[in-house]
C-alpha cells in the first residue's frame, strides 16, 4: 500500500485527485491515510481482508443514532486487492498528542464527556453474544497473548505475565459478575480527538468492546504512564464513575494486564511496521510494572 494506490483510489471513488496524502501511524490491521481533495479532507482506510469494514460501518451507524461524535461513511468498496472505506475527517488530535497542553478543567470536562458517552454506548443492544461468554476467559486470553508475544520477542520476562494469571484468581468472583455490556474499548491516548481543549470525535471503531468498561480507563492509565505524563485525567474519569473498592482493585489489575500487553507488542510486526523497542523502552516498561506490582501487593496486604 502506497500513496500512488490511494491517489488512484480517490480518482475512482471520489472523482477527485488528492492535493495531499498523509500516512497515519501504524494500525494492527489497516492502512490509514488522511487525504485532502480541493477544500475537503477525508480519511481513507484500506485492508487486505475481505469484509474488513462490515462491523466498522455497522457500529458507526449505531453510534451516530445515539449522537456519539463519530465519522460519517462517504464511500466503501473494493479497489484492486484492497477493501476500502472513505470517512469524513473530524477536526482534532489524539488526546495523547495534546495532553500536555490541556488545563485541569479541560481534563475534567473531557472525563465527564467520555463517561457520558460510555454510559450511552452501554445501552446498545449486542447481538451474537453466546451463552458461554465469559469475562474471566477474556482476561486469561489477554494474558496468554501477552505471554506468547513476550516469549517470541524476548525483550521482557515471561514471568511477569505468568504471575498475573495467578493473581487473576483473586478477582474471579468479580469477573464472574461482569455482564456482556457494550463499551468503546480503545479510547486511551489515541482515537479520542481533542479540539480547543474539548472532545471533538472518536475514531478507529472497528469493533465494540464487550464486558468491563473499566478496562478502557486502565488502558488510558497505562498509556499515560508509558508516555510519562500525569494521570489526572484518569483520576477524574474514576471519580466520575464513582467506583467502589473492588472496582479500584480490578482497575489496578487491568493496568498491570495492559502493561504486559504493551511489553508483548514491543518488537512485534503489524502489517509493514514493527513496534519500536530499545533499552530505554524496556527499562521504562519494567519500571512501570514494578511500581504497579508494588501497589498491587500493598493493596492485597491492606485488604488481607
mmCIF file of C-alpha atoms in Angstrom:
data_model
loop_
_atom_site.group_PDB
_atom_site.id
_atom_site.type_symbol
_atom_site.label_atom_id
_atom_site.label_comp_id
_atom_site.label_asym_id
_atom_site.label_seq_id
_atom_site.Cartn_x
_atom_site.Cartn_y
_atom_site.Cartn_z
ATOM 1 C CA UNK A 1 0.000 0.000 0.000
ATOM 2 C CA UNK A 2 1.373 3.410 -1.005
ATOM 3 C CA UNK A 3 0.304 6.936 -1.940
ATOM 4 C CA UNK A 4 0.027 6.112 -5.648
ATOM 5 C CA UNK A 5 -2.619 3.490 -4.921
ATOM 6 C CA UNK A 6 -4.509 5.933 -2.670
ATOM 7 C CA UNK A 7 -4.395 8.595 -5.386
ATOM 8 C CA UNK A 8 -5.867 6.187 -7.962
ATOM 9 C CA UNK A 9 -8.499 5.055 -5.459
ATOM 10 C CA UNK A 10 -9.606 8.653 -4.810
ATOM 11 C CA UNK A 11 -9.876 9.401 -8.512
ATOM 12 C CA UNK A 12 -12.112 6.364 -8.939
ATOM 13 C CA UNK A 13 -14.414 6.632 -5.890
ATOM 14 C CA UNK A 14 -14.400 10.411 -5.296
ATOM 15 C CA UNK A 15 -13.712 11.607 -8.872
ATOM 16 C CA UNK A 16 -11.005 13.866 -7.441
ATOM 17 C CA UNK A 17 -7.216 13.927 -7.470
ATOM 18 C CA UNK A 18 -5.839 14.467 -3.937
ATOM 19 C CA UNK A 19 -3.863 17.598 -3.172
ATOM 20 C CA UNK A 20 -2.077 15.811 -0.368
ATOM 21 C CA UNK A 21 -1.867 12.316 1.113
ATOM 22 C CA UNK A 22 -0.562 11.630 4.606
ATOM 23 C CA UNK A 23 0.024 8.143 6.027
ATOM 24 C CA UNK A 24 -1.143 7.842 9.618
ATOM 25 C CA UNK A 25 0.532 5.824 12.370
ATOM 26 C CA UNK A 26 0.623 2.057 12.150
ATOM 27 C CA UNK A 27 -2.544 0.178 12.988
ATOM 28 C CA UNK A 28 -2.934 -3.511 13.703
ATOM 29 C CA UNK A 29 -4.942 -4.309 10.596
ATOM 30 C CA UNK A 30 -5.430 -1.231 8.450
ATOM 31 C CA UNK A 31 -3.553 1.206 6.275
ATOM 32 C CA UNK A 32 -4.869 4.661 7.151
ATOM 33 C CA UNK A 33 -4.364 7.881 5.189
ATOM 34 C CA UNK A 34 -5.572 11.461 5.542
ATOM 35 C CA UNK A 35 -6.401 12.736 2.064
ATOM 36 C CA UNK A 36 -7.144 16.326 1.078
ATOM 37 C CA UNK A 37 -9.158 16.905 -2.070
ATOM 38 C CA UNK A 38 -9.974 20.515 -3.002
ATOM 39 C CA UNK A 39 -11.068 22.006 0.337
ATOM 40 C CA UNK A 40 -12.273 18.756 1.908
ATOM 41 C CA UNK A 41 -10.319 16.226 3.969
ATOM 42 C CA UNK A 42 -11.134 12.536 4.122
ATOM 43 C CA UNK A 43 -9.816 9.538 5.983
ATOM 44 C CA UNK A 44 -9.132 6.559 3.739
ATOM 45 C CA UNK A 45 -8.754 3.164 5.357
ATOM 46 C CA UNK A 46 -7.621 0.076 3.461
ATOM 47 C CA UNK A 47 -7.290 -3.586 4.340
ATOM 48 C CA UNK A 48 -6.346 -6.797 2.565
ATOM 49 C CA UNK A 49 -9.096 -8.652 4.457
ATOM 50 C CA UNK A 50 -12.460 -9.213 2.831
ATOM 51 C CA UNK A 51 -15.456 -7.674 4.649
ATOM 52 C CA UNK A 52 -12.902 -5.840 6.809
ATOM 53 C CA UNK A 53 -15.237 -2.905 7.422
ATOM 54 C CA UNK A 54 -18.579 -4.635 7.825
ATOM 55 C CA UNK A 55 -18.523 -4.238 11.615
ATOM 56 C CA UNK A 56 -16.995 -0.748 11.392
ATOM 57 C CA UNK A 57 -19.852 0.527 9.244
ATOM 58 C CA UNK A 58 -22.458 -1.136 11.445
ATOM 59 C CA UNK A 59 -21.114 0.386 14.666
ATOM 60 C CA UNK A 60 -20.578 3.833 13.164
ATOM 61 C CA UNK A 61 -24.238 3.842 12.182
ATOM 62 C CA UNK A 62 -25.355 2.654 15.628
ATOM 63 C CA UNK A 63 -23.207 5.223 17.420
ATOM 64 C CA UNK A 64 -24.410 8.070 15.196
ATOM 65 C CA UNK A 65 -28.002 7.303 16.225
ATOM 66 C CA UNK A 66 -27.150 7.905 19.891
ATOM 67 C CA UNK A 67 -25.264 11.081 18.982
ATOM 68 C CA UNK A 68 -21.716 9.873 19.543
ATOM 69 C CA UNK A 69 -19.314 12.102 17.525
ATOM 70 C CA UNK A 70 -18.015 9.573 15.003
ATOM 71 C CA UNK A 71 -17.071 9.908 11.306
ATOM 72 C CA UNK A 72 -19.619 9.513 8.518
ATOM 73 C CA UNK A 73 -19.183 6.878 5.825
ATOM 74 C CA UNK A 74 -18.566 8.616 2.464
ATOM 75 C CA UNK A 75 -17.686 5.616 0.282
ATOM 76 C CA UNK A 76 -16.849 1.932 0.560
ATOM 77 C CA UNK A 77 -15.886 -0.879 -1.764
ATOM 78 C CA UNK A 78 -13.033 -2.855 -3.283
ATOM 79 C CA UNK A 79 -10.132 -1.319 -5.173
ATOM 80 C CA UNK A 80 -7.516 -3.617 -6.667
ATOM 81 C CA UNK A 81 -6.749 -6.100 -3.857
ATOM 82 C CA UNK A 82 -7.905 -3.811 -1.057
ATOM 83 C CA UNK A 83 -11.153 -3.282 0.806
ATOM 84 C CA UNK A 84 -11.507 0.461 1.346
ATOM 85 C CA UNK A 85 -13.552 2.807 3.484
ATOM 86 C CA UNK A 86 -13.659 6.577 2.995
ATOM 87 C CA UNK A 87 -14.759 8.521 6.057
ATOM 88 C CA UNK A 88 -15.378 12.161 6.868
ATOM 89 C CA UNK A 89 -12.471 13.887 8.576
ATOM 90 C CA UNK A 90 -13.029 15.037 12.158
ATOM 91 C CA UNK A 91 -11.099 18.047 13.408
ATOM 92 C CA UNK A 92 -8.832 17.393 16.369
ATOM 93 C CA UNK A 93 -5.797 15.449 17.520
ATOM 94 C CA UNK A 94 -5.394 12.331 19.642
ATOM 95 C CA UNK A 95 -5.584 13.277 23.307
ATOM 96 C CA UNK A 96 -2.079 11.902 23.837
ATOM 97 C CA UNK A 97 -0.698 14.445 21.354
ATOM 98 C CA UNK A 98 -2.232 17.443 23.144
ATOM 99 C CA UNK A 99 -2.334 16.150 26.720
ATOM 100 C CA UNK A 100 0.444 18.428 27.969
ATOM 101 C CA UNK A 101 -1.462 21.469 26.687
ATOM 102 C CA UNK A 102 -4.689 20.535 28.489
ATOM 103 C CA UNK A 103 -5.650 22.500 31.581
ATOM 104 C CA UNK A 104 -7.029 20.793 34.647
ATOM 105 C CA UNK A 105 -10.561 21.977 33.818
ATOM 106 C CA UNK A 106 -10.145 20.585 30.285
ATOM 107 C CA UNK A 107 -9.265 17.142 31.681
ATOM 108 C CA UNK A 108 -12.280 17.216 33.982
ATOM 109 C CA UNK A 109 -14.620 18.214 31.145
ATOM 110 C CA UNK A 110 -13.259 15.527 28.804
ATOM 111 C CA UNK A 111 -13.558 12.950 31.598
ATOM 112 C CA UNK A 112 -17.235 13.873 32.130
ATOM 113 C CA UNK A 113 -17.892 13.636 28.404
ATOM 114 C CA UNK A 114 -16.246 10.241 27.878
ATOM 115 C CA UNK A 115 -18.075 8.770 30.879
ATOM 116 C CA UNK A 116 -21.361 10.113 29.477
ATOM 117 C CA UNK A 117 -20.530 8.624 26.066
ATOM 118 C CA UNK A 118 -19.678 5.228 27.569
ATOM 119 C CA UNK A 119 -22.940 5.235 29.523
ATOM 120 C CA UNK A 120 -24.883 5.816 26.294
ATOM 121 C CA UNK A 121 -22.903 3.115 24.491
ATOM 122 C CA UNK A 122 -23.702 0.672 27.313
ATOM 123 C CA UNK A 123 -27.383 0.882 26.348
ATOM 124 C CA UNK A 124 -26.725 -0.503 22.842
ATOM 125 C CA UNK A 125 -28.077 -3.949 22.116
ATOM 126 C CA UNK A 126 -25.488 -6.621 21.426
ATOM 127 C CA UNK A 127 -26.043 -9.485 19.032
ATOM 128 C CA UNK A 128 -24.358 -12.874 18.847
ATOM 129 C CA UNK A 129 -23.205 -12.966 22.472
ATOM 130 C CA UNK A 130 -23.162 -16.685 23.132
ATOM 131 C CA UNK A 131 -24.251 -18.390 26.356
ATOM 132 C CA UNK A 132 -20.638 -19.377 27.016
ATOM 133 C CA UNK A 133 -19.420 -15.770 27.066
ATOM 134 C CA UNK A 134 -17.022 -15.257 29.979
ATOM 135 C CA UNK A 135 -15.145 -12.152 31.055
ATOM 136 C CA UNK A 136 -12.698 -14.289 33.021
ATOM 137 C CA UNK A 137 -11.858 -16.128 29.807
ATOM 138 C CA UNK A 138 -11.259 -12.797 28.087
ATOM 139 C CA UNK A 139 -8.790 -11.767 30.814
ATOM 140 C CA UNK A 140 -6.998 -15.113 30.614
ATOM 141 C CA UNK A 141 -6.763 -14.823 26.821
ATOM 142 C CA UNK A 142 -5.296 -11.325 27.087
ATOM 143 C CA UNK A 143 -2.613 -12.530 29.470
ATOM 144 C CA UNK A 144 -1.874 -15.608 27.363
ATOM 145 C CA UNK A 145 -1.451 -13.452 24.246
ATOM 146 C CA UNK A 146 0.928 -11.149 26.122
ATOM 147 C CA UNK A 147 2.891 -14.137 27.391
ATOM 148 C CA UNK A 148 3.228 -15.623 23.903
ATOM 149 C CA UNK A 149 4.377 -12.343 22.375
ATOM 150 C CA UNK A 150 6.847 -11.669 25.191
ATOM 151 C CA UNK A 151 8.279 -15.170 24.773
ATOM 152 C CA UNK A 152 8.521 -14.795 20.984
ATOM 153 C CA UNK A 153 10.180 -11.363 21.070
ATOM 154 C CA UNK A 154 12.482 -11.998 24.028
ATOM 155 C CA UNK A 155 12.713 -8.458 25.433
ATOM 156 C CA UNK A 156 10.857 -8.988 28.726
ATOM 157 C CA UNK A 157 10.475 -11.662 31.390
ATOM 158 C CA UNK A 158 7.599 -14.047 30.662
ATOM 159 C CA UNK A 159 7.147 -14.484 34.412
ATOM 160 C CA UNK A 160 5.639 -11.001 34.598
ATOM 161 C CA UNK A 161 2.624 -12.221 32.618
ATOM 162 C CA UNK A 162 2.517 -15.627 34.282
ATOM 163 C CA UNK A 163 2.222 -14.211 37.790
ATOM 164 C CA UNK A 164 -0.750 -12.081 36.728
ATOM 165 C CA UNK A 165 -2.651 -15.182 35.627
ATOM 166 C CA UNK A 166 -2.254 -16.480 39.171
ATOM 167 C CA UNK A 167 -3.330 -13.139 40.669
ATOM 168 C CA UNK A 168 -6.426 -13.059 38.461
ATOM 169 C CA UNK A 169 -7.915 -15.763 40.667
ATOM 170 C CA UNK A 170 -8.325 -13.166 43.428
ATOM 171 C CA UNK A 171 -10.829 -11.344 41.224
ATOM 172 C CA UNK A 172 -12.589 -14.419 39.858
ATOM 173 C CA UNK A 173 -15.866 -13.673 41.651
ATOM 174 C CA UNK A 174 -15.731 -10.064 40.434
ATOM 175 C CA UNK A 175 -15.063 -11.201 36.854
ATOM 176 C CA UNK A 176 -17.937 -13.685 37.101
ATOM 177 C CA UNK A 177 -20.345 -10.789 37.726
ATOM 178 C CA UNK A 178 -19.203 -8.760 34.705
ATOM 179 C CA UNK A 179 -22.019 -8.675 32.155
ATOM 180 C CA UNK A 180 -21.633 -8.533 28.344
ATOM 181 C CA UNK A 181 -22.181 -4.770 28.084
ATOM 182 C CA UNK A 182 -21.040 -2.664 25.117
ATOM 183 C CA UNK A 183 -18.285 -0.083 25.534
ATOM 184 C CA UNK A 184 -15.634 1.687 23.460
ATOM 185 C CA UNK A 185 -12.508 -0.226 24.434
ATOM 186 C CA UNK A 186 -9.781 1.654 22.551
ATOM 187 C CA UNK A 187 -10.197 5.304 23.582
ATOM 188 C CA UNK A 188 -6.992 5.834 25.520
ATOM 189 C CA UNK A 189 -4.196 8.200 24.461
ATOM 190 C CA UNK A 190 -5.395 7.720 20.874
ATOM 191 C CA UNK A 191 -8.689 7.569 18.981
ATOM 192 C CA UNK A 192 -10.163 10.242 21.287
ATOM 193 C CA UNK A 193 -9.880 13.508 19.362
ATOM 194 C CA UNK A 194 -9.475 16.830 21.156
ATOM 195 C CA UNK A 195 -10.000 20.263 19.611
ATOM 196 C CA UNK A 196 -9.639 23.513 21.553
ATOM 197 C CA UNK A 197 -9.489 21.573 24.792
ATOM 198 C CA UNK A 198 -12.715 19.649 24.254
ATOM 199 C CA UNK A 199 -13.654 16.204 22.925
ATOM 200 C CA UNK A 200 -14.398 16.551 19.206
ATOM 201 C CA UNK A 201 -14.660 12.976 17.968
ATOM 202 C CA UNK A 202 -13.955 9.278 18.333
ATOM 203 C CA UNK A 203 -12.257 7.352 15.533
ATOM 204 C CA UNK A 204 -10.945 3.892 14.547
ATOM 205 C CA UNK A 205 -14.002 1.951 15.674
ATOM 206 C CA UNK A 206 -13.620 -1.497 14.128
ATOM 207 C CA UNK A 207 -15.422 -3.425 16.845
ATOM 208 C CA UNK A 208 -17.229 -2.944 20.117
ATOM 209 C CA UNK A 209 -15.759 -3.906 23.458
ATOM 210 C CA UNK A 210 -17.961 -6.261 25.450
ATOM 211 C CA UNK A 211 -17.579 -6.536 29.209
ATOM 212 C CA UNK A 212 -15.981 -4.355 31.858
ATOM 213 C CA UNK A 213 -15.631 -0.738 30.717
ATOM 214 C CA UNK A 214 -13.074 -0.186 33.485
ATOM 215 C CA UNK A 215 -10.571 -1.648 31.040
ATOM 216 C CA UNK A 216 -10.656 1.438 28.795
ATOM 217 C CA UNK A 217 -9.757 3.545 31.840
ATOM 218 C CA UNK A 218 -6.922 1.163 32.751
ATOM 219 C CA UNK A 219 -5.658 1.241 29.152
ATOM 220 C CA UNK A 220 -5.663 5.036 29.312
ATOM 221 C CA UNK A 221 -3.819 4.892 32.632
ATOM 222 C CA UNK A 222 -1.152 2.594 31.194
ATOM 223 C CA UNK A 223 -0.788 4.743 28.066
ATOM 224 C CA UNK A 224 -0.228 7.899 30.118
ATOM 225 C CA UNK A 225 2.257 6.137 32.391
ATOM 226 C CA UNK A 226 4.125 4.897 29.328
ATOM 227 C CA UNK A 227 4.255 8.460 27.980
ATOM 228 C CA UNK A 228 5.496 9.620 31.394
ATOM 229 C CA UNK A 229 2.561 12.034 31.756
ATOM 230 C CA UNK A 230 0.439 12.710 34.814
ATOM 231 C CA UNK A 231 -2.674 10.562 35.237
ATOM 232 C CA UNK A 232 -5.024 13.303 36.465
ATOM 233 C CA UNK A 233 -7.402 12.669 33.561
ATOM 234 C CA UNK A 234 -7.747 9.031 34.669
ATOM 235 C CA UNK A 235 -8.379 10.151 38.234
ATOM 236 C CA UNK A 236 -11.229 12.384 37.027
ATOM 237 C CA UNK A 237 -12.756 9.540 34.983
ATOM 238 C CA UNK A 238 -12.735 7.237 38.022
ATOM 239 C CA UNK A 239 -14.271 9.963 40.189
ATOM 240 C CA UNK A 240 -16.992 10.496 37.590
ATOM 241 C CA UNK A 241 -17.662 6.738 37.512
ATOM 242 C CA UNK A 242 -17.821 6.602 41.337
ATOM 243 C CA UNK A 243 -16.137 3.206 41.532
ATOM 244 C CA UNK A 244 -16.092 1.126 44.722
ATOM 245 C CA UNK A 245 -13.198 -0.674 46.435
ATOM 246 C CA UNK A 246 -13.383 -3.919 44.444
ATOM 247 C CA UNK A 247 -13.579 -1.933 41.202
ATOM 248 C CA UNK A 248 -10.470 0.012 42.265
ATOM 249 C CA UNK A 249 -8.669 -3.306 42.715
ATOM 250 C CA UNK A 250 -9.863 -4.518 39.306
ATOM 251 C CA UNK A 251 -8.707 -1.241 37.739
ATOM 252 C CA UNK A 252 -5.209 -1.749 39.166
ATOM 253 C CA UNK A 253 -5.143 -5.333 37.905
ATOM 254 C CA UNK A 254 -6.247 -4.235 34.428
ATOM 255 C CA UNK A 255 -3.467 -1.631 34.332
ATOM 256 C CA UNK A 256 -0.956 -4.410 35.066
ATOM 257 C CA UNK A 257 -2.618 -6.520 32.367
ATOM 258 C CA UNK A 258 -2.129 -3.754 29.814
ATOM 259 C CA UNK A 259 1.445 -3.263 30.981
ATOM 260 C CA UNK A 260 2.355 -6.808 29.932
ATOM 261 C CA UNK A 261 0.277 -6.304 26.784
ATOM 262 C CA UNK A 262 2.470 -3.293 25.947
ATOM 263 C CA UNK A 263 5.543 -5.436 26.649
ATOM 264 C CA UNK A 264 4.300 -8.105 24.270
ATOM 265 C CA UNK A 265 3.732 -5.608 21.461
ATOM 266 C CA UNK A 266 7.319 -4.333 21.540
ATOM 267 C CA UNK A 267 9.212 -5.864 18.631
ATOM 268 C CA UNK A 268 6.021 -7.304 17.123
ATOM 269 C CA UNK A 269 5.354 -6.642 13.439
ATOM 270 C CA UNK A 270 1.919 -5.387 12.414
ATOM 271 C CA UNK A 271 1.479 -5.256 8.632
ATOM 272 C CA UNK A 272 4.579 -3.483 7.263
ATOM 273 C CA UNK A 273 5.802 -1.901 10.511
ATOM 274 C CA UNK A 274 7.452 -3.225 13.659
ATOM 275 C CA UNK A 275 6.687 -1.703 17.067
ATOM 276 C CA UNK A 276 9.792 0.105 18.282
ATOM 277 C CA UNK A 277 11.848 -1.400 21.081
ATOM 278 C CA UNK A 278 15.080 -0.238 22.687
ATOM 279 C CA UNK A 279 16.799 -0.281 26.065
ATOM 280 C CA UNK A 280 15.054 2.895 27.246
ATOM 281 C CA UNK A 281 11.606 1.499 26.398
ATOM 282 C CA UNK A 282 12.422 -1.819 28.083
ATOM 283 C CA UNK A 283 13.612 -0.071 31.262
ATOM 284 C CA UNK A 284 10.563 2.212 31.302
ATOM 285 C CA UNK A 285 8.024 -0.610 30.964
ATOM 286 C CA UNK A 286 9.825 -2.752 33.533
ATOM 287 C CA UNK A 287 9.830 0.207 35.925
ATOM 288 C CA UNK A 288 6.113 0.820 35.417
ATOM 289 C CA UNK A 289 5.362 -2.847 36.009
ATOM 290 C CA UNK A 290 7.426 -2.943 39.208
ATOM 291 C CA UNK A 291 5.673 0.143 40.621
ATOM 292 C CA UNK A 292 2.243 -1.222 39.761
ATOM 293 C CA UNK A 293 3.155 -4.618 41.214
ATOM 294 C CA UNK A 294 4.249 -2.998 44.491
ATOM 295 C CA UNK A 295 0.935 -1.130 44.582
ATOM 296 C CA UNK A 296 -0.933 -4.377 43.903
ATOM 297 C CA UNK A 297 0.987 -6.193 46.640
ATOM 298 C CA UNK A 298 0.335 -3.410 49.152
ATOM 299 C CA UNK A 299 -3.340 -3.419 48.218
ATOM 300 C CA UNK A 300 -3.536 -7.134 48.939
ATOM 301 C CA UNK A 301 -1.774 -6.713 52.276
ATOM 302 C CA UNK A 302 -4.092 -3.943 53.407
ATOM 303 C CA UNK A 303 -7.110 -5.923 52.298
ATOM 304 C CA UNK A 304 -5.992 -9.126 53.992
#
